[in-house]
Short mmCIF file of C-alpha atoms and ligand atoms in Angstrom, two decimals:
data_model
loop_
_atom_site.label_atom_id
_atom_site.label_comp_id
_atom_site.label_asym_id
_atom_site.label_seq_id
_atom_site.Cartn_x
_atom_site.Cartn_y
_atom_site.Cartn_z
CA MET I 1066 0.00 0.00 0.00
CA LEU I 1067 1.29 3.49 -0.86
CA GLN I 1068 2.21 5.70 2.07
CA LYS I 1069 1.36 9.39 1.96
CA VAL I 1070 3.09 12.26 3.78
CA VAL I 1071 1.65 15.78 3.68
CA ARG I 1072 3.13 18.78 5.45
CA SER I 1073 2.66 22.52 5.07
CA THR I 1074 3.81 25.74 6.67
CA VAL I 1075 3.88 29.51 6.24
CA ILE I 1076 7.24 31.16 5.57
CA ASP I 1077 7.75 34.80 6.49
CA ALA I 1078 9.01 35.90 3.06
CA PRO I 1079 7.35 36.81 -0.25
CA ILE I 1080 6.67 34.00 -2.66
CA GLU I 1081 9.22 35.18 -5.22
CA ARG I 1082 11.99 34.91 -2.66
CA VAL I 1083 11.01 31.43 -1.46
CA TRP I 1084 10.51 30.19 -5.00
CA ALA I 1085 13.89 31.56 -6.10
CA VAL I 1086 15.47 29.02 -3.73
CA LEU I 1087 13.11 26.06 -4.18
CA ARG I 1088 12.92 26.14 -7.97
CA ASP I 1089 16.63 25.35 -8.07
CA PHE I 1090 16.73 21.55 -7.93
CA ASN I 1091 20.39 21.77 -6.97
CA SER I 1092 20.14 24.19 -4.02
CA HIS I 1093 19.42 21.89 -1.07
CA ASP I 1094 23.00 21.54 0.10
CA GLN I 1095 22.95 25.31 0.73
CA TRP I 1096 19.95 25.31 3.05
CA HIS I 1097 18.72 21.80 4.02
CA GLY I 1098 20.62 20.43 6.99
CA VAL I 1099 20.39 16.76 5.97
CA VAL I 1100 22.02 17.30 2.56
CA GLU I 1101 25.80 17.39 2.59
CA ARG I 1102 26.42 17.61 -1.15
CA SER I 1103 24.27 18.00 -4.25
CA ARG I 1104 25.24 17.70 -7.90
CA ILE I 1105 23.24 17.74 -11.14
CA GLU I 1106 24.27 14.97 -13.48
CA GLY I 1107 25.37 15.60 -17.05
CA GLY I 1108 25.94 19.34 -16.65
CA ARG I 1109 22.24 20.19 -16.92
CA ARG I 1110 20.70 23.23 -15.23
CA GLY I 1111 19.05 22.96 -11.81
CA ASP I 1112 15.69 24.05 -13.23
CA GLN I 1113 15.67 21.78 -16.27
CA VAL I 1114 12.89 19.21 -16.33
CA GLY I 1115 14.46 15.77 -16.55
CA ALA I 1116 17.58 16.79 -14.63
CA VAL I 1117 18.84 14.20 -12.14
CA ARG I 1118 20.46 15.28 -8.91
CA ASP I 1119 22.81 13.26 -6.73
CA PHE I 1120 22.35 13.83 -3.01
CA TRP I 1121 24.91 12.68 -0.48
CA LEU I 1122 23.22 12.92 2.93
CA ARG I 1123 24.99 13.63 6.22
CA ASP I 1124 23.91 10.20 7.56
CA GLY I 1125 25.87 8.51 4.73
CA ASN I 1126 22.93 7.74 2.45
CA HIS I 1127 22.95 8.51 -1.28
CA ILE I 1128 19.83 9.40 -3.33
CA ARG I 1129 19.32 10.15 -7.02
CA GLU I 1130 16.19 12.16 -7.82
CA GLN I 1131 14.74 13.39 -11.10
CA LEU I 1132 12.87 16.67 -11.71
CA LEU I 1133 9.57 15.76 -13.43
CA THR I 1134 7.73 19.10 -13.70
CA LEU I 1135 8.47 22.73 -12.88
CA SER I 1136 6.02 25.61 -13.28
CA ASP I 1137 7.11 29.18 -12.53
CA SER I 1138 3.55 30.43 -13.00
CA ASP I 1139 2.08 27.92 -10.51
CA TYR I 1140 5.16 27.89 -8.22
CA LYS I 1141 5.11 24.11 -8.32
CA SER I 1142 7.56 21.29 -8.94
CA THR I 1143 7.38 17.52 -8.88
CA TYR I 1144 10.23 15.04 -8.56
CA CYS I 1145 10.78 11.36 -7.96
CA ILE I 1146 13.47 9.07 -6.56
CA VAL I 1147 15.30 7.16 -9.27
CA GLU I 1148 17.67 5.28 -6.98
CA ALA I 1149 18.31 5.41 -3.22
CA SER I 1150 20.19 3.64 -0.47
CA VAL I 1151 17.15 4.21 1.78
CA PRO I 1152 14.21 1.89 0.98
CA LEU I 1153 11.79 4.52 -0.36
CA GLN I 1154 10.13 2.94 -3.40
CA ARG I 1155 8.07 4.67 -6.08
CA TYR I 1156 8.63 7.96 -4.22
CA VAL I 1157 7.01 10.99 -5.96
CA ALA I 1158 6.90 14.38 -4.24
CA THR I 1159 5.34 17.75 -5.03
CA VAL I 1160 6.28 21.18 -3.72
CA THR I 1161 3.65 23.93 -4.14
CA LEU I 1162 3.80 27.56 -3.02
CA LYS I 1163 0.90 30.02 -2.71
CA PRO I 1164 1.13 33.69 -1.73
CA VAL I 1165 -0.49 34.63 1.57
CA THR I 1166 -2.86 37.53 0.91
CA ASP I 1167 -0.71 40.14 2.66
CA GLY I 1168 1.89 39.54 -0.09
CA ARG I 1169 4.75 39.23 2.40
CA ARG I 1170 4.38 35.56 3.37
CA THR I 1171 4.21 32.27 1.54
CA PHE I 1172 2.21 29.12 2.08
CA TRP I 1173 4.37 26.05 1.34
CA HIS I 1174 2.80 22.64 0.76
CA TRP I 1175 5.03 19.56 0.45
CA GLU I 1176 3.61 16.10 -0.13
CA SER I 1177 4.70 12.71 -1.33
CA SER I 1178 3.60 9.12 -1.80
CA PHE I 1179 5.85 6.06 -1.70
CA ALA I 1180 6.00 2.36 -0.89
CA THR I 1181 8.20 0.77 1.79
CA PRO I 1182 9.30 -2.73 2.75
CA PRO I 1183 6.68 -4.39 5.00
CA GLY I 1184 6.92 -3.31 8.64
CA ARG I 1185 8.90 -0.13 7.97
CA GLU I 1186 5.95 2.10 6.99
CA ARG I 1187 5.76 4.13 10.15
CA GLU I 1188 9.52 4.60 10.53
CA LEU I 1189 9.94 5.84 6.94
CA ARG I 1190 6.83 8.05 7.06
CA GLU I 1191 8.28 9.64 10.17
CA MET I 1192 11.68 10.09 8.53
CA VAL I 1193 10.20 11.89 5.51
CA ALA I 1194 7.76 14.01 7.55
CA GLN I 1195 10.15 15.11 10.28
CA GLY I 1196 13.65 14.59 8.97
CA VAL I 1197 13.00 15.94 5.47
CA TYR I 1198 9.91 18.17 5.41
CA GLU I 1199 9.62 19.71 8.90
CA ALA I 1200 13.40 20.10 9.16
CA GLY I 1201 13.42 21.59 5.64
CA PHE I 1202 10.82 24.20 6.61
CA GLU I 1203 12.92 25.26 9.58
CA ASN I 1204 16.20 25.22 7.67
CA LEU I 1205 14.83 27.33 4.81
CA ARG I 1206 13.40 29.83 7.31
CA ARG I 1207 16.84 30.29 8.86
CA HIS I 1208 18.49 30.48 5.45
CA LEU I 1209 16.17 33.34 4.40
CA GLU I 1210 16.45 35.15 7.73
CA ARG I 1211 20.22 35.21 7.40
CA GLY I 1212 19.79 36.49 3.86
CA ALA I 1213 22.10 33.68 2.82
CA ASP I 1214 20.06 33.14 -0.34
CA LEU I 1215 20.97 36.64 -1.44
CA ARG I 1216 24.72 36.38 -1.10
CA THR I 1217 27.42 34.76 -3.05
CA PRO I 1218 30.27 33.37 -0.95
CA GLY I 1219 32.80 36.03 -0.01
CA SER I 1220 30.58 38.96 -1.01
CA GLU I 1221 28.57 39.41 2.18
CA PRO I 1222 27.64 43.09 2.40
CA GLN I 1223 29.17 44.78 5.42
CA PRO I 1224 26.98 47.30 7.21
CA THR I 1225 28.74 50.64 7.13
CA ALA I 1226 27.99 53.96 8.75
CA LEU I 1227 29.77 55.72 5.92
CA PRO I 1228 28.14 57.59 3.07
CA LEU I 1229 28.64 55.99 -0.34
CA PRO I 1230 29.52 57.89 -3.51
CA SER I 1231 26.60 58.41 -5.85
CA ARG I 1232 26.69 59.68 -9.44
CA ARG I 1233 23.76 61.97 -10.15
CA ALA I 1234 22.07 64.28 -12.64
CA ALA I 1235 21.18 67.56 -10.98
CA LEU I 1236 20.35 71.21 -11.66
CA ARG I 1237 21.67 74.41 -10.09
CA GLN I 1238 19.05 76.58 -11.76
CA TYR I 1239 15.63 75.96 -13.30
CA GLY I 1240 15.33 75.92 -17.06
CA GLY I 1241 15.44 73.75 -20.18
CA PRO I 1242 16.81 70.20 -20.46
CA GLU I 1243 20.37 71.60 -20.62
CA VAL I 1244 20.31 72.56 -16.91
CA LEU I 1245 20.47 68.85 -16.01
CA VAL I 1246 24.16 68.15 -15.51
CA ALA I 1247 26.01 65.03 -14.35
CA GLY I 1248 27.96 65.27 -11.11
CA ASP I 1249 28.98 63.51 -7.92
CA GLY I 1250 27.07 63.25 -4.69
CA GLU I 1251 26.72 60.74 -1.92
CA ALA I 1252 24.10 58.58 -0.25
CA PRO I 1253 24.14 58.58 3.58
CA ALA I 1254 24.09 55.36 5.57
CA PRO I 1255 20.48 54.36 6.17
CA GLY I 1256 19.00 55.69 9.39
CA ALA I 1257 16.13 54.11 11.31
CA GLY I 1258 13.41 52.99 8.92
CA GLU I 1259 15.54 53.61 5.81
CA VAL I 1260 17.19 51.50 3.12
CA ARG I 1261 20.09 52.32 0.84
CA ILE I 1262 19.67 51.16 -2.74
CA ARG I 1263 22.10 50.66 -5.62
CA GLN I 1264 19.92 51.89 -8.45
CA ARG I 1265 19.97 50.03 -11.76
CA ALA I 1266 17.22 51.95 -13.55
CA VAL I 1267 15.49 55.27 -12.83
CA GLY I 1268 12.00 56.04 -14.15
CA VAL I 1269 11.57 59.35 -15.99
CA ASN I 1270 8.15 60.95 -15.50
CA TYR I 1271 6.65 64.07 -17.00
CA PHE I 1272 6.44 65.38 -13.45
CA ASP I 1273 10.26 65.61 -13.47
CA VAL I 1274 9.94 68.21 -16.25
CA TYR I 1275 7.72 70.40 -14.05
CA LEU I 1276 10.34 70.16 -11.31
CA ARG I 1277 13.14 71.09 -13.69
CA LYS I 1278 11.18 74.08 -14.99
CA GLY I 1279 10.79 75.39 -11.44
CA TRP I 1280 7.00 74.98 -11.21
CA LEU I 1281 7.31 73.43 -7.73
CA PRO I 1282 10.24 75.22 -6.08
CA SER I 1283 9.30 74.17 -2.57
CA LEU I 1284 9.54 70.51 -3.62
CA LEU I 1285 12.80 70.93 -5.54
CA PRO I 1286 14.72 73.95 -4.28
CA VAL I 1287 17.91 74.57 -6.23
CA ALA I 1288 20.90 76.85 -5.71
CA ALA I 1289 24.36 77.22 -7.23
CA ASP I 1290 25.91 75.57 -4.17
CA ALA I 1291 23.00 73.14 -3.53
CA PRO I 1292 21.94 71.36 -6.72
CA GLY I 1293 18.49 69.79 -6.83
CA VAL I 1294 18.09 66.17 -7.96
CA PRO I 1295 14.78 65.33 -9.68
CA GLY I 1296 13.19 61.89 -10.03
CA MET I 1297 10.50 60.11 -8.08
CA GLU I 1298 11.17 56.39 -8.69
CA ALA I 1299 13.84 53.80 -9.38
CA ALA I 1300 14.61 50.08 -9.23
CA GLY I 1301 17.73 48.32 -7.98
CA THR I 1302 19.26 46.28 -5.19
CA VAL I 1303 19.26 46.93 -1.44
CA ILE I 1304 22.79 47.66 -0.17
CA ASP I 1305 22.02 47.98 3.54
CA VAL I 1306 19.10 48.68 5.84
CA GLY I 1307 18.69 50.85 8.94
CA ALA I 1308 17.33 49.91 12.35
CA GLY I 1309 13.73 48.78 12.55
CA VAL I 1310 13.35 47.82 8.89
CA ASN I 1311 11.43 44.58 8.51
CA GLY I 1312 11.07 42.47 5.43
CA LEU I 1313 13.97 43.95 3.43
CA LEU I 1314 17.50 42.58 3.33
CA PRO I 1315 20.73 43.46 1.58
CA GLY I 1316 20.58 41.95 -1.87
CA ASP I 1317 16.79 42.21 -2.27
CA ARG I 1318 15.73 43.41 -5.70
CA VAL I 1319 13.37 46.32 -5.16
CA ALA I 1320 11.67 49.32 -6.70
CA TYR I 1321 10.39 52.45 -5.01
CA MET I 1322 8.32 55.55 -5.61
CA GLY I 1323 8.08 58.45 -3.20
CA PRO I 1324 6.84 62.02 -2.89
CA GLN I 1325 10.30 63.58 -2.45
CA PRO I 1326 12.47 63.97 -5.56
CA GLY I 1327 16.07 62.75 -5.70
CA ALA I 1328 15.99 59.56 -7.82
CA TYR I 1329 18.32 60.69 -10.65
CA CYS I 1330 21.39 59.08 -9.06
CA SER I 1331 23.23 55.77 -8.75
CA VAL I 1332 22.88 55.18 -4.98
CA ARG I 1333 20.04 56.56 -2.88
CA THR I 1334 18.84 56.24 0.71
CA VAL I 1335 15.04 56.28 1.03
CA PRO I 1336 12.34 55.43 3.60
CA ALA I 1337 11.62 51.69 3.59
CA ASP I 1338 7.89 52.55 3.34
CA TRP I 1339 8.45 53.66 -0.26
CA VAL I 1340 9.93 50.31 -1.26
CA VAL I 1341 8.47 47.12 -2.71
CA ARG I 1342 10.23 43.86 -3.58
CA LEU I 1343 10.28 42.88 -7.23
CA PRO I 1344 9.01 39.66 -8.77
CA ALA I 1345 11.99 37.57 -9.93
CA ALA I 1346 10.92 37.74 -13.57
CA LEU I 1347 10.67 41.55 -13.72
CA GLU I 1348 13.82 43.35 -14.92
CA ASP I 1349 14.99 46.55 -13.27
CA ALA I 1350 14.31 48.72 -16.33
CA SER I 1351 10.81 47.26 -16.67
CA ALA I 1352 10.09 47.93 -13.00
CA ALA I 1353 11.32 51.52 -13.31
CA ALA I 1354 9.14 51.97 -16.39
CA LEU I 1355 6.10 50.50 -14.71
CA LEU I 1356 5.89 51.23 -11.00
CA LEU I 1357 4.78 54.87 -10.77
CA LYS I 1358 2.94 54.84 -14.09
CA GLY I 1359 1.19 51.54 -13.36
CA VAL I 1360 0.15 52.61 -9.87
CA THR I 1361 -1.17 55.85 -11.42
CA ALA I 1362 -3.20 53.85 -13.94
CA ASP I 1363 -4.58 51.70 -11.12
CA MET I 1364 -5.58 54.82 -9.15
CA LEU I 1365 -7.25 56.37 -12.22
CA LEU I 1366 -9.20 53.32 -13.32
CA ARG I 1367 -10.25 51.95 -9.93
CA ASP I 1368 -10.52 54.87 -7.55
CA LEU I 1369 -11.33 57.91 -9.67
CA GLY I 1370 -12.73 56.75 -13.00
CA HIS I 1371 -14.62 53.69 -11.66
CA VAL I 1372 -13.98 52.31 -15.13
CA ARG I 1373 -15.94 49.18 -16.05
CA ALA I 1374 -17.61 47.54 -19.03
CA GLY I 1375 -19.18 50.22 -21.19
CA THR I 1376 -17.37 53.23 -19.69
CA ARG I 1377 -16.40 55.67 -22.43
CA LEU I 1378 -12.85 56.66 -21.52
CA LEU I 1379 -10.85 59.40 -23.22
CA VAL I 1380 -7.08 59.06 -22.74
CA HIS I 1381 -4.76 61.83 -23.90
CA ALA I 1382 -1.16 61.07 -24.87
CA ALA I 1383 -2.42 57.52 -25.43
CA ALA I 1384 1.01 56.30 -26.58
CA GLY I 1385 2.79 57.81 -23.56
CA GLY I 1386 4.08 56.09 -20.43
CA VAL I 1387 0.83 56.31 -18.48
CA GLY I 1388 -1.34 56.37 -21.61
CA LEU I 1389 -0.42 52.91 -22.95
CA LEU I 1390 -1.05 51.26 -19.58
CA LEU I 1391 -4.40 53.02 -19.26
CA CYS I 1392 -5.54 51.97 -22.73
CA ALA I 1393 -4.71 48.29 -22.25
CA TRP I 1394 -6.06 47.98 -18.73
CA ALA I 1395 -9.28 49.90 -19.47
CA ARG I 1396 -9.92 47.80 -22.55
CA LYS I 1397 -9.46 44.67 -20.46
CA LEU I 1398 -12.12 46.03 -18.08
CA GLY I 1399 -14.48 46.33 -21.04
CA ALA I 1400 -14.33 50.11 -21.48
CA THR I 1401 -14.64 51.89 -24.82
CA VAL I 1402 -11.21 53.50 -25.12
CA ILE I 1403 -10.69 56.65 -27.19
CA GLY I 1404 -7.19 58.11 -27.30
CA THR I 1405 -5.47 61.19 -28.67
CA VAL I 1406 -1.94 61.09 -30.06
CA SER I 1407 0.12 63.46 -32.18
CA SER I 1408 1.41 61.10 -34.90
CA GLU I 1409 0.52 58.05 -36.96
CA ASP I 1410 3.46 56.14 -35.41
CA LYS I 1411 1.99 56.73 -31.99
CA ALA I 1412 -1.47 55.77 -33.24
CA ARG I 1413 -0.16 52.34 -34.30
CA VAL I 1414 1.36 51.67 -30.87
CA ALA I 1415 -1.73 52.92 -29.02
CA ARG I 1416 -3.95 50.62 -31.11
CA ALA I 1417 -1.66 47.67 -30.37
CA HIS I 1418 -2.12 48.40 -26.66
CA GLY I 1419 -5.93 48.36 -26.81
CA CYS I 1420 -6.93 51.89 -27.83
CA GLU I 1421 -9.93 51.25 -30.09
CA HIS I 1422 -10.52 54.76 -31.43
CA VAL I 1423 -7.41 56.81 -32.01
CA ILE I 1424 -7.63 60.52 -32.85
CA VAL I 1425 -4.46 61.93 -34.38
CA THR I 1426 -4.15 65.61 -33.51
CA ARG I 1427 -1.28 67.87 -32.66
CA ASP I 1428 -3.31 70.96 -31.88
CA TYR I 1429 -5.69 69.63 -29.22
CA ARG I 1430 -8.78 69.47 -31.45
CA PHE I 1431 -10.57 66.26 -30.58
CA ALA I 1432 -13.99 67.08 -29.04
CA ASP I 1433 -16.05 66.71 -32.24
CA ALA I 1434 -14.41 63.38 -33.03
CA VAL I 1435 -15.10 62.08 -29.51
CA GLN I 1436 -18.75 63.16 -29.67
CA ALA I 1437 -19.13 61.57 -33.11
CA GLU I 1438 -17.46 58.34 -32.02
CA CYS I 1439 -19.32 57.65 -28.80
CA GLY I 1440 -21.60 60.57 -27.85
CA GLY I 1441 -19.17 62.02 -25.30
CA ALA I 1442 -16.73 60.66 -22.73
CA ASP I 1443 -17.80 59.49 -19.27
CA VAL I 1444 -14.24 59.95 -18.04
CA VAL I 1445 -11.40 62.09 -19.38
CA VAL I 1446 -7.86 61.46 -18.18
CA ASP I 1447 -6.19 64.77 -18.93
CA GLY I 1448 -2.43 64.99 -18.77
CA LEU I 1449 -2.41 67.87 -21.26
CA GLY I 1450 -3.60 70.82 -19.19
CA ASP I 1451 -4.30 74.28 -20.50
CA ALA I 1452 -4.21 73.91 -24.28
CA ALA I 1453 -6.90 71.21 -24.13
CA ARG I 1454 -9.14 72.97 -21.58
CA GLU I 1455 -12.12 73.94 -23.77
CA GLN I 1456 -11.96 70.77 -25.85
CA ASN I 1457 -12.01 68.54 -22.78
CA PHE I 1458 -15.16 70.25 -21.56
CA ALA I 1459 -16.75 69.83 -25.00
CA ALA I 1460 -15.69 66.17 -25.25
CA LEU I 1461 -17.28 65.18 -21.93
CA ALA I 1462 -20.73 63.59 -21.77
CA ARG I 1463 -23.32 64.81 -19.27
CA CYS I 1464 -22.36 63.83 -15.71
CA GLY I 1465 -18.86 63.04 -16.98
CA HIS I 1466 -15.75 63.09 -14.81
CA TRP I 1467 -12.74 65.23 -15.71
CA ILE I 1468 -9.54 63.99 -14.13
CA SER I 1469 -6.84 66.61 -14.37
CA LEU I 1470 -3.71 64.46 -14.13
CA GLY I 1471 -1.02 66.73 -15.49
CA GLN I 1472 -0.18 69.77 -17.56
CA ALA I 1473 2.21 68.89 -20.37
CA SER I 1474 0.89 71.78 -22.51
CA GLY I 1475 0.88 74.34 -19.71
CA SER I 1476 -0.68 75.12 -16.36
CA LEU I 1477 -4.44 74.61 -16.32
CA GLN I 1478 -6.27 77.89 -15.68
CA PRO I 1479 -8.77 77.82 -12.78
CA ILE I 1480 -12.00 75.95 -13.49
CA SER I 1481 -15.22 77.56 -12.32
CA PRO I 1482 -17.99 75.43 -10.72
CA ASP I 1483 -20.50 77.48 -12.78
CA TRP I 1484 -18.85 76.16 -15.93
CA LEU I 1485 -18.90 72.53 -14.75
CA VAL I 1486 -22.55 72.70 -13.67
CA GLN I 1487 -23.66 73.23 -17.26
CA LYS I 1488 -23.15 69.48 -17.85
CA SER I 1489 -23.05 68.32 -14.20
CA ILE I 1490 -19.38 67.54 -14.66
CA THR I 1491 -17.25 66.47 -11.72
CA PHE I 1492 -13.59 67.37 -11.55
CA SER I 1493 -10.66 65.87 -9.68
CA ARG I 1494 -6.98 66.66 -9.41
CA PRO I 1495 -5.18 63.65 -7.93
CA VAL I 1496 -1.58 63.22 -6.86
CA VAL I 1497 -0.62 59.57 -6.98
CA PHE I 1498 1.50 59.68 -3.82
CA ASP I 1499 -1.62 60.38 -1.73
CA PHE I 1500 -2.96 57.03 -2.92
CA VAL I 1501 0.12 55.11 -1.70
CA ALA I 1502 0.69 56.97 1.55
CA THR I 1503 1.38 53.75 3.49
CA GLN I 1504 3.64 50.83 2.64
CA ARG I 1505 0.62 48.53 2.66
CA GLN I 1506 -1.22 50.65 0.09
CA LEU I 1507 1.88 50.80 -2.08
CA ALA I 1508 2.45 47.04 -1.85
CA GLU I 1509 -1.18 46.31 -2.79
CA ARG I 1510 -1.20 48.64 -5.77
CA ALA I 1511 2.21 47.51 -6.99
CA GLN I 1512 1.09 43.89 -6.73
CA ARG I 1513 -1.96 44.67 -8.87
CA VAL I 1514 0.36 46.14 -11.51
CA TRP I 1515 2.67 43.09 -11.49
CA ASP I 1516 -0.39 40.80 -11.59
CA ALA I 1517 -1.90 42.75 -14.49
CA LEU I 1518 1.38 42.37 -16.38
CA ALA I 1519 1.57 38.64 -15.66
CA ALA I 1520 -2.08 38.17 -16.71
CA GLY I 1521 -1.60 40.16 -19.93
CA SER I 1522 -4.08 42.90 -18.87
CA ILE I 1523 -1.27 45.37 -19.54
CA GLN I 1524 1.81 44.95 -21.67
CA LEU I 1525 5.24 46.28 -20.99
CA PRO I 1526 5.46 49.60 -22.86
CA PRO I 1527 8.35 50.29 -25.25
CA ILE I 1528 11.25 51.58 -23.13
CA GLU I 1529 13.77 54.22 -24.26
CA ARG I 1530 16.99 53.92 -22.24
CA TYR I 1531 19.39 56.82 -21.54
CA ALA I 1532 22.57 56.96 -19.50
CA LEU I 1533 22.10 58.86 -16.24
CA GLY I 1534 24.43 61.58 -17.52
CA ALA I 1535 22.12 62.04 -20.54
CA ALA I 1536 19.09 62.89 -18.40
CA GLY I 1537 18.79 66.22 -20.25
CA GLN I 1538 18.45 64.35 -23.56
CA ALA I 1539 15.72 62.19 -22.06
CA HIS I 1540 13.84 65.32 -20.97
CA ALA I 1541 14.25 66.89 -24.40
CA GLN I 1542 12.83 63.75 -25.99
CA LEU I 1543 9.86 63.67 -23.61
CA GLU I 1544 9.05 67.33 -24.25
CA SER I 1545 9.47 66.97 -28.03
CA ARG I 1546 6.35 64.75 -28.11
CA ARG I 1547 8.40 62.13 -30.00
CA SER I 1548 8.72 59.59 -27.18
CA ILE I 1549 6.59 56.46 -27.23
CA GLY I 1550 6.11 54.48 -24.02
CA ALA I 1551 8.41 55.03 -21.06
CA LEU I 1552 11.90 56.50 -20.62
CA VAL I 1553 14.41 55.23 -18.07
CA LEU I 1554 17.87 56.35 -17.03
CA ILE I 1555 20.58 53.75 -16.48
CA PRO I 1556 23.05 54.88 -13.76
N1 NAP Q 2413 -1.00 63.50 -10.91
C1 NAP Q 2413 -0.23 62.44 -10.82
O1 NAP Q 2413 -0.07 61.85 -9.75
C2 NAP Q 2413 0.49 61.94 -12.04
C3 NAP Q 2413 1.19 60.73 -12.04
C4 NAP Q 2413 1.81 60.30 -13.22
C5 NAP Q 2413 1.69 61.05 -14.38
N2 NAP Q 2413 1.01 62.24 -14.34
C6 NAP Q 2413 0.83 63.06 -15.55
O2 NAP Q 2413 0.38 62.22 -16.59
C7 NAP Q 2413 0.81 62.73 -17.84
C8 NAP Q 2413 1.56 61.63 -18.58
O3 NAP Q 2413 2.81 61.41 -17.93
P1 NAP Q 2413 3.94 60.49 -18.55
O4 NAP Q 2413 5.10 60.58 -17.64
O5 NAP Q 2413 3.37 59.16 -18.89
O6 NAP Q 2413 4.31 61.28 -19.90
P2 NAP Q 2413 4.01 60.87 -21.43
O7 NAP Q 2413 2.54 60.75 -21.61
O8 NAP Q 2413 4.86 59.73 -21.80
O9 NAP Q 2413 4.56 62.13 -22.21
C9 NAP Q 2413 3.83 63.29 -22.34
C10 NAP Q 2413 2.96 63.31 -23.59
O10 NAP Q 2413 2.09 64.43 -23.52
C11 NAP Q 2413 1.71 64.79 -24.80
N3 NAP Q 2413 1.77 66.25 -25.00
C12 NAP Q 2413 0.77 66.99 -25.44
N4 NAP Q 2413 1.12 68.27 -25.51
C13 NAP Q 2413 2.40 68.36 -25.12
C14 NAP Q 2413 3.31 69.43 -25.02
N5 NAP Q 2413 2.95 70.67 -25.30
N6 NAP Q 2413 4.54 69.16 -24.61
C15 NAP Q 2413 4.91 67.92 -24.31
N7 NAP Q 2413 4.09 66.83 -24.37
C16 NAP Q 2413 2.82 67.06 -24.78
C17 NAP Q 2413 2.65 64.09 -25.77
O11 NAP Q 2413 1.89 63.06 -26.41
P3 NAP Q 2413 1.21 63.40 -27.83
O12 NAP Q 2413 2.29 64.06 -28.64
O13 NAP Q 2413 0.81 62.08 -28.37
O14 NAP Q 2413 0.06 64.30 -27.56
C18 NAP Q 2413 3.72 63.50 -24.88
O15 NAP Q 2413 4.26 62.32 -25.43
C19 NAP Q 2413 1.66 63.95 -17.53
O16 NAP Q 2413 0.84 65.10 -17.64
C20 NAP Q 2413 2.07 63.74 -16.09
O17 NAP Q 2413 2.35 64.95 -15.43
C21 NAP Q 2413 0.43 62.70 -13.19
#
């Protein structure tokens, strides 16, 4: 009769981190106390289905096991014993992970079935349950707590109280893209509640242009002897963490967004509350292109636009960083998506990302086309500002909602309630950082963005990469209206 052993536990680490260890069929000698040595036969990779591993156990036993299935999307693998000096016969085991809903912990299920020589059932069940599974849970927990999964031998990061040098792009006076100049700065050691990050990719947002132009001097003060560093988001690797930081370790791959500028640099110290861990499959540049813009799209569609099947949604700059994400996600929700763009090239990309009705206009004339297409928009996402003011009003349907997101064409002149009342229009002026004011809110929204990407509800936008020192060129490109998708700086 086949014996069955089933054990499960919850590990205090996100699923991506646990899976990064378990998916490697050749990793057990690094974390499981019973395994002294592990080797994959024939030079195959540790995640290759069919690979056979040789285990030499500390008690002198030797086991050969074969990887039968491995699914990164289901976080699941199956393996069997091919040959063993312990009498486990027809042994097949499955490891399955599920995320716990708070996103920071992982449910781990481990089960197997096998036959034994008569009379040894109980002893061998006990050995597998306690000696392999329960001990494995405990050993992996310790391995992750030490951060040993994040280090390569000899490269353990040393906590240091010293500032680290940081290359940056900064301005000493407000002005055009040319005021952004490369220079040297430093990132202080992380204080309580802070993390220091080696940045691999920095997201460029249109908001950075407003800062550079001096529209928000209290947020980015600049002086000849105190340059201001723009930038609200980046992705990279944690160097060290300050006191009281939970859930982040040196070596973690992370991204952040925060309400204080300063991201145009190579090393930055930021509050841990701004930071989220990255899924293993998401590259740094993709994360920097997606985090702030994706969270903005989530805020617009869910919280402000209440976009659902049948909503008529007008998206300006539909081929831009935020625009492409909005088009795809809204379409997935069943909305009728109408977008404006300034060129045929942009129109093609917007269509490919789900924008059904594309209006090509460079001079902000779109209201008649919107009315003709769908009888007016229920929701307008307006990143254009002043030049599109009258047309936005005209494009809205009765009881429509005007979301003033940004002002690429110039500062929006005050809107009078007496004007809005003519069509019972509501108006909002959101700032995304107010919608991720706590780490929990940020983690939830970021997770929805990563999930939407994994599910195909949004696609990764085209990404234009610039060296950090060429930040001015990136700004010039963004302001020229030629950019498609997102821009990132590579420090
Ligand atoms: N409030 C918030 O929390 C928040 C958060 C994120 C983004 N935003 C806003 O959302 C908008 C989109 O941001 P993004 O970073 O994704 O930028 P983006 O859309 O990639 O780039 C801006 C686009 O605006 C359009 N545009 C129209 N008139 C322009 C002009 N006179 N000068 C320059 N561009 C003009 C251009 O598209 P076409 O040439 O196709 O018209 C341009 O490609 C911006 O207004 C930004 O400030 C606000």
